Amino acid sequence: LADKPVEKSGVSIRLPKGWQVDERAPARTLLQARAPGRDKDEVGEFQAVLIVSSDAGAKIDAAAQQARVAKEYSNYKAVEQPESVTINGLDGVKFGGTLSLGALKLRTRQYMLLRENRIYTLTFMSLESNWAPFAPMVDAAAATFSIAAK
């Protein structure tokens, strides 16, 4: 992981080494970062991404969230059932799946963490064929996530 955490929009996380913050993040995104290069497989290429977003909410319903993702991406398949996690005092869940974007086969893992009626969602996405080397980095980076004191 990077030596120093990235602090942006009230959240802090140590990114995998070489990852860069993408300043062109969509509106409700607190932080978006990308791997240093694009990964390739036999059908195309994709630049691995981390997106941190936040929504109002008092309770995390991981099964409902995973169902929402499946509705949004008709080809989403759950490959990791929701599992409880605690990261730096924040309780939540993590789960993962696969989906296709055109010909690309992608692998995703989401962490949803709750603090003071806000749900923080960390979404990691990479080529499915390149997930194995990313998975340990994803877990290590997620374990450094924190929310700045108000």
Tab-separated table of N, CA and C in Angstrom:
chain	number	residue	atom	x	y	z
A	1	LEU	N	0.833	-1.197	0.000
A	1	LEU	CA	0.000	0.000	0.000
A	1	LEU	C	0.871	1.251	0.000
A	2	ALA	N	0.263	2.362	-0.375
A	2	ALA	CA	0.963	3.645	-0.346
A	2	ALA	C	1.364	3.956	1.101
A	3	ASP	N	2.449	4.705	1.272
A	3	ASP	CA	2.933	5.035	2.611
A	3	ASP	C	1.969	5.935	3.370
A	4	LYS	N	1.352	6.861	2.652
A	4	LYS	CA	0.458	7.831	3.300
A	4	LYS	C	-0.969	7.653	2.782
A	5	PRO	N	-1.947	7.889	3.653
A	5	PRO	CA	-3.333	7.795	3.190
A	5	PRO	C	-3.729	9.007	2.335
A	6	VAL	N	-4.704	8.797	1.490
A	6	VAL	CA	-5.325	9.885	0.735
A	6	VAL	C	-6.487	10.363	1.598
A	7	GLU	N	-6.588	11.666	1.804
A	7	GLU	CA	-7.704	12.224	2.566
A	7	GLU	C	-8.478	13.131	1.636
A	8	LYS	N	-9.765	12.822	1.474
A	8	LYS	CA	-10.585	13.602	0.550
A	8	LYS	C	-12.042	13.485	0.984
A	9	SER	N	-12.753	14.577	0.941
A	9	SER	CA	-14.196	14.595	1.231
A	9	SER	C	-14.541	13.936	2.571
A	10	GLY	N	-13.655	14.084	3.558
A	10	GLY	CA	-13.951	13.576	4.897
A	10	GLY	C	-13.636	12.108	5.111
A	11	VAL	N	-13.032	11.446	4.126
A	11	VAL	CA	-12.647	10.055	4.307
A	11	VAL	C	-11.146	9.908	4.075
A	12	SER	N	-10.593	8.833	4.604
A	12	SER	CA	-9.166	8.571	4.482
A	12	SER	C	-8.970	7.096	4.150
A	13	ILE	N	-8.038	6.813	3.223
A	13	ILE	CA	-7.729	5.435	2.868
A	13	ILE	C	-6.325	5.387	2.279
A	14	ARG	N	-5.594	4.337	2.598
A	14	ARG	CA	-4.301	4.108	1.944
A	14	ARG	C	-4.576	3.285	0.695
A	15	LEU	N	-4.250	3.843	-0.436
A	15	LEU	CA	-4.497	3.176	-1.715
A	15	LEU	C	-3.409	2.147	-2.003
A	16	PRO	N	-3.725	1.176	-2.844
A	16	PRO	CA	-2.653	0.286	-3.307
A	16	PRO	C	-1.555	1.131	-3.960
A	17	LYS	N	-0.312	0.675	-3.851
A	17	LYS	CA	0.840	1.414	-4.393
A	17	LYS	C	0.626	1.759	-5.862
A	18	GLY	N	0.877	3.019	-6.197
A	18	GLY	CA	0.788	3.466	-7.581
A	18	GLY	C	-0.594	3.948	-8.009
A	19	TRP	N	-1.631	3.643	-7.218
A	19	TRP	CA	-2.974	4.097	-7.597
A	19	TRP	C	-3.053	5.607	-7.445
A	20	GLN	N	-3.835	6.247	-8.324
A	20	GLN	CA	-3.968	7.705	-8.327
A	20	GLN	C	-5.422	8.111	-8.148
A	21	VAL	N	-5.630	9.216	-7.427
A	21	VAL	CA	-6.971	9.767	-7.279
A	21	VAL	C	-7.402	10.327	-8.627
A	22	ASP	N	-8.620	10.017	-9.016
A	22	ASP	CA	-9.217	10.505	-10.260
A	22	ASP	C	-10.090	11.701	-9.885
A	23	GLU	N	-9.684	12.888	-10.291
A	23	GLU	CA	-10.412	14.105	-9.910
A	23	GLU	C	-11.742	14.252	-10.652
A	24	ARG	N	-11.974	13.452	-11.683
A	24	ARG	CA	-13.214	13.558	-12.459
A	24	ARG	C	-14.294	12.627	-11.917
A	25	ALA	N	-14.389	12.512	-10.627
A	25	ALA	CA	-15.336	11.594	-10.002
A	25	ALA	C	-16.773	12.103	-10.151
A	26	PRO	N	-17.737	11.189	-10.296
A	26	PRO	CA	-19.150	11.581	-10.372
A	26	PRO	C	-19.624	12.279	-9.093
A	27	ALA	N	-20.774	12.915	-9.165
A	27	ALA	CA	-21.297	13.784	-8.104
A	27	ALA	C	-21.278	13.202	-6.687
A	28	ARG	N	-21.941	12.086	-6.423
A	28	ARG	CA	-22.027	11.619	-5.033
A	28	ARG	C	-20.833	10.780	-4.602
A	29	THR	N	-19.809	10.758	-5.431
A	29	THR	CA	-18.589	10.016	-5.123
A	29	THR	C	-17.687	10.881	-4.249
A	30	LEU	N	-17.270	10.339	-3.111
A	30	LEU	CA	-16.369	11.070	-2.220
A	30	LEU	C	-14.929	10.971	-2.715
A	31	LEU	N	-14.591	9.808	-3.272
A	31	LEU	CA	-13.231	9.586	-3.731
A	31	LEU	C	-13.261	8.504	-4.815
A	32	GLN	N	-12.498	8.721	-5.864
A	32	GLN	CA	-12.367	7.710	-6.901
A	32	GLN	C	-10.885	7.604	-7.218
A	33	ALA	N	-10.378	6.381	-7.271
A	33	ALA	CA	-8.963	6.168	-7.563
A	33	ALA	C	-8.837	5.020	-8.558
A	34	ARG	N	-7.764	5.093	-9.346
A	34	ARG	CA	-7.559	4.074	-10.386
A	34	ARG	C	-6.155	3.472	-10.293
A	35	ALA	N	-6.073	2.222	-10.729
A	35	ALA	CA	-4.782	1.541	-10.818
A	35	ALA	C	-3.892	2.295	-11.803
A	36	PRO	N	-2.571	2.103	-11.706
A	36	PRO	CA	-1.663	2.858	-12.567
A	36	PRO	C	-1.809	2.567	-14.057
A	37	GLY	N	-2.299	1.399	-14.414
A	37	GLY	CA	-2.431	1.086	-15.831
A	37	GLY	C	-3.664	0.247	-16.088
A	38	ARG	N	-3.910	-0.009	-17.355
A	38	ARG	CA	-5.052	-0.830	-17.734
A	38	ARG	C	-4.600	-2.281	-17.804
A	39	ASP	N	-5.451	-3.173	-17.275
A	39	ASP	CA	-5.183	-4.604	-17.365
A	39	ASP	C	-5.828	-5.117	-18.639
A	40	LYS	N	-5.217	-6.135	-19.228
A	40	LYS	CA	-5.736	-6.697	-20.484
A	40	LYS	C	-6.014	-8.174	-20.307
A	41	ASP	N	-7.021	-8.640	-20.991
A	41	ASP	CA	-7.232	-10.077	-21.140
A	41	ASP	C	-7.619	-10.331	-22.587
A	42	GLU	N	-8.088	-11.537	-22.905
A	42	GLU	CA	-8.332	-11.881	-24.313
A	42	GLU	C	-9.445	-11.065	-24.967
A	43	VAL	N	-10.319	-10.419	-24.188
A	43	VAL	CA	-11.433	-9.678	-24.798
A	43	VAL	C	-11.308	-8.161	-24.724
A	44	GLY	N	-10.394	-7.665	-23.904
A	44	GLY	CA	-10.287	-6.212	-23.826
A	44	GLY	C	-9.417	-5.763	-22.676
A	45	GLU	N	-9.589	-4.498	-22.299
A	45	GLU	CA	-8.801	-3.953	-21.196
A	45	GLU	C	-9.670	-3.089	-20.301
A	46	PHE	N	-9.244	-2.979	-19.027
A	46	PHE	CA	-10.011	-2.244	-18.026
A	46	PHE	C	-9.037	-1.737	-16.975
A	47	GLN	N	-9.233	-0.510	-16.536
A	47	GLN	CA	-8.398	0.058	-15.481
A	47	GLN	C	-9.117	-0.140	-14.153
A	48	ALA	N	-8.515	-0.941	-13.269
A	48	ALA	CA	-9.129	-1.221	-11.974
A	48	ALA	C	-9.435	0.087	-11.252
A	49	VAL	N	-10.540	0.089	-10.500
A	49	VAL	CA	-11.019	1.328	-9.890
A	49	VAL	C	-11.533	1.073	-8.475
A	50	LEU	N	-11.391	2.084	-7.635
A	50	LEU	CA	-11.988	2.120	-6.294
A	50	LEU	C	-12.876	3.353	-6.261
A	51	ILE	N	-14.114	3.164	-5.840
A	51	ILE	CA	-15.053	4.279	-5.705
A	51	ILE	C	-15.573	4.278	-4.271
A	52	VAL	N	-15.472	5.419	-3.598
A	52	VAL	CA	-16.027	5.575	-2.254
A	52	VAL	C	-17.189	6.543	-2.359
A	53	SER	N	-18.376	6.101	-1.935
A	53	SER	CA	-19.559	6.966	-1.970
A	53	SER	C	-20.241	6.916	-0.616
A	54	SER	N	-21.215	7.793	-0.438
A	54	SER	CA	-21.905	7.890	0.848
A	54	SER	C	-23.365	8.229	0.610
A	55	ASP	N	-24.229	7.595	1.381
A	55	ASP	CA	-25.666	7.856	1.312
A	55	ASP	C	-26.227	7.884	2.720
A	56	ALA	N	-27.354	8.579	2.880
A	56	ALA	CA	-28.041	8.569	4.176
A	56	ALA	C	-28.587	7.172	4.416
A	57	GLY	N	-28.539	6.732	5.658
A	57	GLY	CA	-29.096	5.426	5.997
A	57	GLY	C	-28.742	5.059	7.419
A	58	ALA	N	-29.660	4.369	8.087
A	58	ALA	CA	-29.447	3.986	9.483
A	58	ALA	C	-29.157	2.503	9.627
A	59	LYS	N	-29.363	1.744	8.537
A	59	LYS	CA	-29.203	0.300	8.622
A	59	LYS	C	-28.715	-0.208	7.269
A	60	ILE	N	-27.784	-1.141	7.330
A	60	ILE	CA	-27.271	-1.746	6.097
A	60	ILE	C	-28.011	-3.054	5.862
A	61	ASP	N	-28.626	-3.160	4.705
A	61	ASP	CA	-29.273	-4.412	4.298
A	61	ASP	C	-28.467	-4.936	3.107
A	62	ALA	N	-27.471	-5.748	3.408
A	62	ALA	CA	-26.537	-6.207	2.380
A	62	ALA	C	-27.240	-7.031	1.307
A	63	ALA	N	-28.153	-7.893	1.712
A	63	ALA	CA	-28.858	-8.724	0.732
A	63	ALA	C	-29.649	-7.844	-0.233
A	64	ALA	N	-30.296	-6.810	0.296
A	64	ALA	CA	-31.066	-5.896	-0.557
A	64	ALA	C	-30.129	-5.123	-1.483
A	65	GLN	N	-28.977	-4.711	-0.970
A	65	GLN	CA	-28.007	-3.986	-1.798
A	65	GLN	C	-27.479	-4.884	-2.910
A	66	GLN	N	-27.178	-6.127	-2.569
A	66	GLN	CA	-26.673	-7.043	-3.587
A	66	GLN	C	-27.760	-7.292	-4.640
A	67	ALA	N	-29.017	-7.362	-4.217
A	67	ALA	CA	-30.137	-7.535	-5.155
A	67	ALA	C	-30.279	-6.299	-6.054
A	68	ARG	N	-30.041	-5.092	-5.478
A	68	ARG	CA	-30.097	-3.853	-6.261
A	68	ARG	C	-29.021	-3.851	-7.351
A	69	VAL	N	-27.818	-4.286	-6.973
A	69	VAL	CA	-26.730	-4.352	-7.948
A	69	VAL	C	-27.113	-5.332	-9.061
A	70	ALA	N	-27.708	-6.461	-8.684
A	70	ALA	CA	-28.114	-7.467	-9.668
A	70	ALA	C	-29.192	-6.923	-10.610
A	71	LYS	N	-30.038	-6.035	-10.085
A	71	LYS	CA	-31.080	-5.433	-10.925
A	71	LYS	C	-30.457	-4.401	-11.874
A	72	GLU	N	-29.480	-3.650	-11.361
A	72	GLU	CA	-28.806	-2.628	-12.157
A	72	GLU	C	-27.979	-3.264	-13.286
A	73	TYR	N	-27.338	-4.379	-12.979
A	73	TYR	CA	-26.537	-5.124	-13.970
A	73	TYR	C	-27.166	-6.503	-14.115
A	74	SER	N	-27.933	-6.698	-15.168
A	74	SER	CA	-28.704	-7.931	-15.319
A	74	SER	C	-27.831	-9.183	-15.330
A	75	ASN	N	-26.542	-9.012	-15.648
A	75	ASN	CA	-25.665	-10.174	-15.691
A	75	ASN	C	-24.807	-10.320	-14.427
A	76	TYR	N	-25.156	-9.590	-13.355
A	76	TYR	CA	-24.427	-9.682	-12.086
A	76	TYR	C	-24.700	-11.036	-11.448
A	77	LYS	N	-23.625	-11.664	-10.969
A	77	LYS	CA	-23.766	-12.925	-10.235
A	77	LYS	C	-23.035	-12.789	-8.909
A	78	ALA	N	-23.733	-13.060	-7.823
A	78	ALA	CA	-23.111	-13.004	-6.500
A	78	ALA	C	-22.117	-14.154	-6.373
A	79	VAL	N	-20.878	-13.840	-6.009
A	79	VAL	CA	-19.885	-14.887	-5.781
A	79	VAL	C	-19.358	-14.845	-4.342
A	80	GLU	N	-19.685	-13.783	-3.623
A	80	GLU	CA	-19.359	-13.683	-2.194
A	80	GLU	C	-20.627	-13.230	-1.496
A	81	GLN	N	-21.178	-14.074	-0.641
A	81	GLN	CA	-22.371	-13.685	0.104
A	81	GLN	C	-21.987	-12.639	1.152
A	82	PRO	N	-22.941	-11.795	1.568
A	82	PRO	CA	-22.639	-10.771	2.579
A	82	PRO	C	-22.029	-11.379	3.843
A	83	GLU	N	-20.995	-10.715	4.319
A	83	GLU	CA	-20.255	-11.155	5.497
A	83	GLU	C	-20.008	-9.930	6.374
A	84	SER	N	-20.201	-10.068	7.684
A	84	SER	CA	-19.991	-8.939	8.600
A	84	SER	C	-18.513	-8.573	8.679
A	85	VAL	N	-18.257	-7.258	8.725
A	85	VAL	CA	-16.890	-6.752	8.891
A	85	VAL	C	-16.918	-5.570	9.854
A	86	THR	N	-15.800	-5.336	10.522
A	86	THR	CA	-15.598	-4.124	11.314
A	86	THR	C	-14.254	-3.554	10.892
A	87	ILE	N	-14.266	-2.304	10.463
A	87	ILE	CA	-13.046	-1.635	9.999
A	87	ILE	C	-12.890	-0.340	10.785
A	88	ASN	N	-11.834	-0.257	11.566
A	88	ASN	CA	-11.547	0.946	12.362
A	88	ASN	C	-12.784	1.435	13.124
A	89	GLY	N	-13.473	0.509	13.764
A	89	GLY	CA	-14.635	0.856	14.591
A	89	GLY	C	-15.931	1.012	13.817
A	90	LEU	N	-15.892	0.869	12.502
A	90	LEU	CA	-17.105	0.987	11.680
A	90	LEU	C	-17.626	-0.414	11.376
A	91	ASP	N	-18.882	-0.678	11.751
A	91	ASP	CA	-19.473	-1.979	11.462
A	91	ASP	C	-20.114	-1.954	10.091
A	92	GLY	N	-20.064	-3.092	9.430
A	92	GLY	CA	-20.671	-3.176	8.115
A	92	GLY	C	-20.614	-4.570	7.545
A	93	VAL	N	-20.639	-4.628	6.220
A	93	VAL	CA	-20.623	-5.905	5.505
A	93	VAL	C	-19.743	-5.772	4.269
A	94	LYS	N	-19.346	-6.930	3.750
A	94	LYS	CA	-18.700	-6.948	2.444
A	94	LYS	C	-19.326	-8.073	1.639
A	95	PHE	N	-19.352	-7.898	0.330
A	95	PHE	CA	-19.854	-8.934	-0.568
A	95	PHE	C	-19.271	-8.677	-1.942
A	96	GLY	N	-19.383	-9.663	-2.822
A	96	GLY	CA	-18.791	-9.485	-4.135
A	96	GLY	C	-19.521	-10.249	-5.212
A	97	GLY	N	-19.181	-9.896	-6.446
A	97	GLY	CA	-19.823	-10.553	-7.566
A	97	GLY	C	-19.063	-10.332	-8.854
A	98	THR	N	-19.618	-10.889	-9.908
A	98	THR	CA	-19.074	-10.710	-11.247
A	98	THR	C	-20.150	-10.078	-12.110
A	99	LEU	N	-19.731	-9.386	-13.139
A	99	LEU	CA	-20.663	-8.796	-14.093
A	99	LEU	C	-19.942	-8.573	-15.405
A	100	SER	N	-20.719	-8.360	-16.446
A	100	SER	CA	-20.130	-8.084	-17.759
A	100	SER	C	-20.466	-6.665	-18.160
A	101	LEU	N	-19.517	-6.021	-18.773
A	101	LEU	CA	-19.684	-4.687	-19.338
A	101	LEU	C	-19.260	-4.843	-20.792
A	102	GLY	N	-20.240	-4.984	-21.669
A	102	GLY	CA	-19.913	-5.357	-23.044
A	102	GLY	C	-19.286	-6.738	-23.019
A	103	ALA	N	-18.126	-6.877	-23.641
A	103	ALA	CA	-17.440	-8.171	-23.662
A	103	ALA	C	-16.582	-8.392	-22.415
A	104	LEU	N	-16.350	-7.314	-21.643
A	104	LEU	CA	-15.481	-7.424	-20.467
A	104	LEU	C	-16.171	-8.169	-19.332
A	105	LYS	N	-15.434	-9.088	-18.715
A	105	LYS	CA	-15.923	-9.774	-17.525
A	105	LYS	C	-15.217	-9.149	-16.323
A	106	LEU	N	-16.009	-8.544	-15.440
A	106	LEU	CA	-15.461	-7.807	-14.303
A	106	LEU	C	-15.781	-8.507	-12.995
A	107	ARG	N	-14.946	-8.229	-11.991
A	107	ARG	CA	-15.136	-8.754	-10.636
A	107	ARG	C	-15.222	-7.548	-9.718
A	108	THR	N	-16.154	-7.574	-8.797
A	108	THR	CA	-16.348	-6.448	-7.895
A	108	THR	C	-16.454	-6.926	-6.451
A	109	ARG	N	-16.021	-6.083	-5.529
A	109	ARG	CA	-16.229	-6.330	-4.093
A	109	ARG	C	-16.673	-5.006	-3.496
A	110	GLN	N	-17.742	-5.056	-2.707
A	110	GLN	CA	-18.228	-3.857	-2.033
A	110	GLN	C	-18.144	-4.038	-0.525
A	111	TYR	N	-17.719	-2.976	0.128
A	111	TYR	CA	-17.752	-2.873	1.592
A	111	TYR	C	-18.755	-1.781	1.893
A	112	MET	N	-19.685	-2.044	2.786
A	112	MET	CA	-20.647	-1.022	3.214
A	112	MET	C	-20.476	-0.842	4.723
A	113	LEU	N	-20.183	0.376	5.140
A	113	LEU	CA	-19.881	0.681	6.533
A	113	LEU	C	-20.793	1.787	7.029
A	114	LEU	N	-21.230	1.658	8.269
A	114	LEU	CA	-22.217	2.583	8.834
A	114	LEU	C	-21.590	3.469	9.906
A	115	ARG	N	-21.889	4.773	9.805
A	115	ARG	CA	-21.507	5.708	10.871
A	115	ARG	C	-22.491	6.862	10.898
A	116	GLU	N	-23.103	7.078	12.047
A	116	GLU	CA	-24.003	8.216	12.292
A	116	GLU	C	-24.978	8.457	11.149
A	117	ASN	N	-25.788	7.449	10.853
A	117	ASN	CA	-26.829	7.552	9.826
A	117	ASN	C	-26.303	7.860	8.423
A	118	ARG	N	-25.064	7.435	8.165
A	118	ARG	CA	-24.493	7.497	6.813
A	118	ARG	C	-23.918	6.135	6.499
A	119	ILE	N	-24.167	5.680	5.289
A	119	ILE	CA	-23.596	4.426	4.816
A	119	ILE	C	-22.509	4.775	3.806
A	120	TYR	N	-21.308	4.346	4.109
A	120	TYR	CA	-20.162	4.566	3.228
A	120	TYR	C	-19.937	3.278	2.444
A	121	THR	N	-19.896	3.386	1.130
A	121	THR	CA	-19.713	2.217	0.278
A	121	THR	C	-18.389	2.325	-0.468
A	122	LEU	N	-17.557	1.313	-0.307
A	122	LEU	CA	-16.295	1.209	-1.036
A	122	LEU	C	-16.510	0.137	-2.090
A	123	THR	N	-16.359	0.488	-3.343
A	123	THR	CA	-16.531	-0.467	-4.438
A	123	THR	C	-15.214	-0.604	-5.186
A	124	PHE	N	-14.702	-1.818	-5.234
A	124	PHE	CA	-13.505	-2.128	-6.010
A	124	PHE	C	-13.947	-2.928	-7.222
A	125	MET	N	-13.357	-2.632	-8.386
A	125	MET	CA	-13.718	-3.360	-9.590
A	125	MET	C	-12.470	-3.555	-10.450
A	126	SER	N	-12.307	-4.778	-10.975
A	126	SER	CA	-11.197	-5.084	-11.874
A	126	SER	C	-11.653	-6.138	-12.872
A	127	LEU	N	-10.787	-6.435	-13.835
A	127	LEU	CA	-11.066	-7.560	-14.720
A	127	LEU	C	-11.145	-8.823	-13.854
A	128	GLU	N	-12.112	-9.669	-14.130
A	128	GLU	CA	-12.234	-10.913	-13.357
A	128	GLU	C	-10.959	-11.750	-13.485
A	129	SER	N	-10.368	-11.756	-14.674
A	129	SER	CA	-9.160	-12.554	-14.912
A	129	SER	C	-7.958	-12.041	-14.110
A	130	ASN	N	-8.044	-10.817	-13.607
A	130	ASN	CA	-6.941	-10.237	-12.847
A	130	ASN	C	-7.296	-10.028	-11.374
A	131	TRP	N	-8.397	-10.618	-10.914
A	131	TRP	CA	-8.855	-10.390	-9.536
A	131	TRP	C	-7.891	-10.956	-8.499
A	132	ALA	N	-7.327	-12.136	-8.749
A	132	ALA	CA	-6.484	-12.802	-7.738
A	132	ALA	C	-5.393	-11.887	-7.172
A	133	PRO	N	-4.612	-11.189	-8.014
A	133	PRO	CA	-3.600	-10.311	-7.426
A	133	PRO	C	-4.194	-9.062	-6.759
A	134	PHE	N	-5.386	-8.644	-7.181
A	134	PHE	CA	-5.998	-7.450	-6.588
A	134	PHE	C	-6.640	-7.731	-5.228
A	135	ALA	N	-7.212	-8.918	-5.050
A	135	ALA	CA	-7.986	-9.208	-3.831
A	135	ALA	C	-7.237	-8.882	-2.532
A	136	PRO	N	-5.972	-9.307	-2.361
A	136	PRO	CA	-5.281	-8.954	-1.112
A	136	PRO	C	-5.068	-7.452	-0.954
A	137	MET	N	-4.804	-6.746	-2.072
A	137	MET	CA	-4.627	-5.284	-2.012
A	137	MET	C	-5.935	-4.599	-1.640
A	138	VAL	N	-7.039	-5.114	-2.184
A	138	VAL	CA	-8.369	-4.563	-1.910
A	138	VAL	C	-8.662	-4.664	-0.410
A	139	ASP	N	-8.437	-5.848	0.150
A	139	ASP	CA	-8.696	-6.044	1.580
A	139	ASP	C	-7.773	-5.181	2.438
A	140	ALA	N	-6.495	-5.095	2.053
A	140	ALA	CA	-5.535	-4.286	2.822
A	140	ALA	C	-5.913	-2.811	2.777
A	141	ALA	N	-6.286	-2.307	1.601
A	141	ALA	CA	-6.682	-0.901	1.476
A	141	ALA	C	-7.959	-0.639	2.271
A	142	ALA	N	-8.957	-1.515	2.131
A	142	ALA	CA	-10.220	-1.327	2.855
A	142	ALA	C	-9.987	-1.285	4.363
A	143	ALA	N	-9.039	-2.074	4.845
A	143	ALA	CA	-8.749	-2.129	6.287
A	143	ALA	C	-8.192	-0.802	6.814
A	144	THR	N	-7.753	0.102	5.928
A	144	THR	CA	-7.215	1.402	6.357
A	144	THR	C	-8.264	2.508	6.270
A	145	PHE	N	-9.467	2.193	5.793
A	145	PHE	CA	-10.499	3.208	5.590
A	145	PHE	C	-10.932	3.814	6.928
A	146	SER	N	-11.054	5.120	6.958
A	146	SER	CA	-11.591	5.793	8.146
A	146	SER	C	-12.295	7.078	7.721
A	147	ILE	N	-13.088	7.584	8.644
A	147	ILE	CA	-13.826	8.814	8.418
A	147	ILE	C	-13.266	9.870	9.340
A	148	ALA	N	-12.973	11.028	8.794
A	148	ALA	CA	-12.374	12.112	9.568
A	148	ALA	C	-13.320	12.534	10.701
A	149	ALA	N	-12.725	12.839	11.821
A	149	ALA	CA	-13.517	13.328	12.960
A	149	ALA	C	-14.116	14.670	12.594
A	150	LYS	N	-15.349	14.886	13.059
A	150	LYS	CA	-16.019	16.154	12.725
A	150	LYS	C	-15.607	17.230	13.691
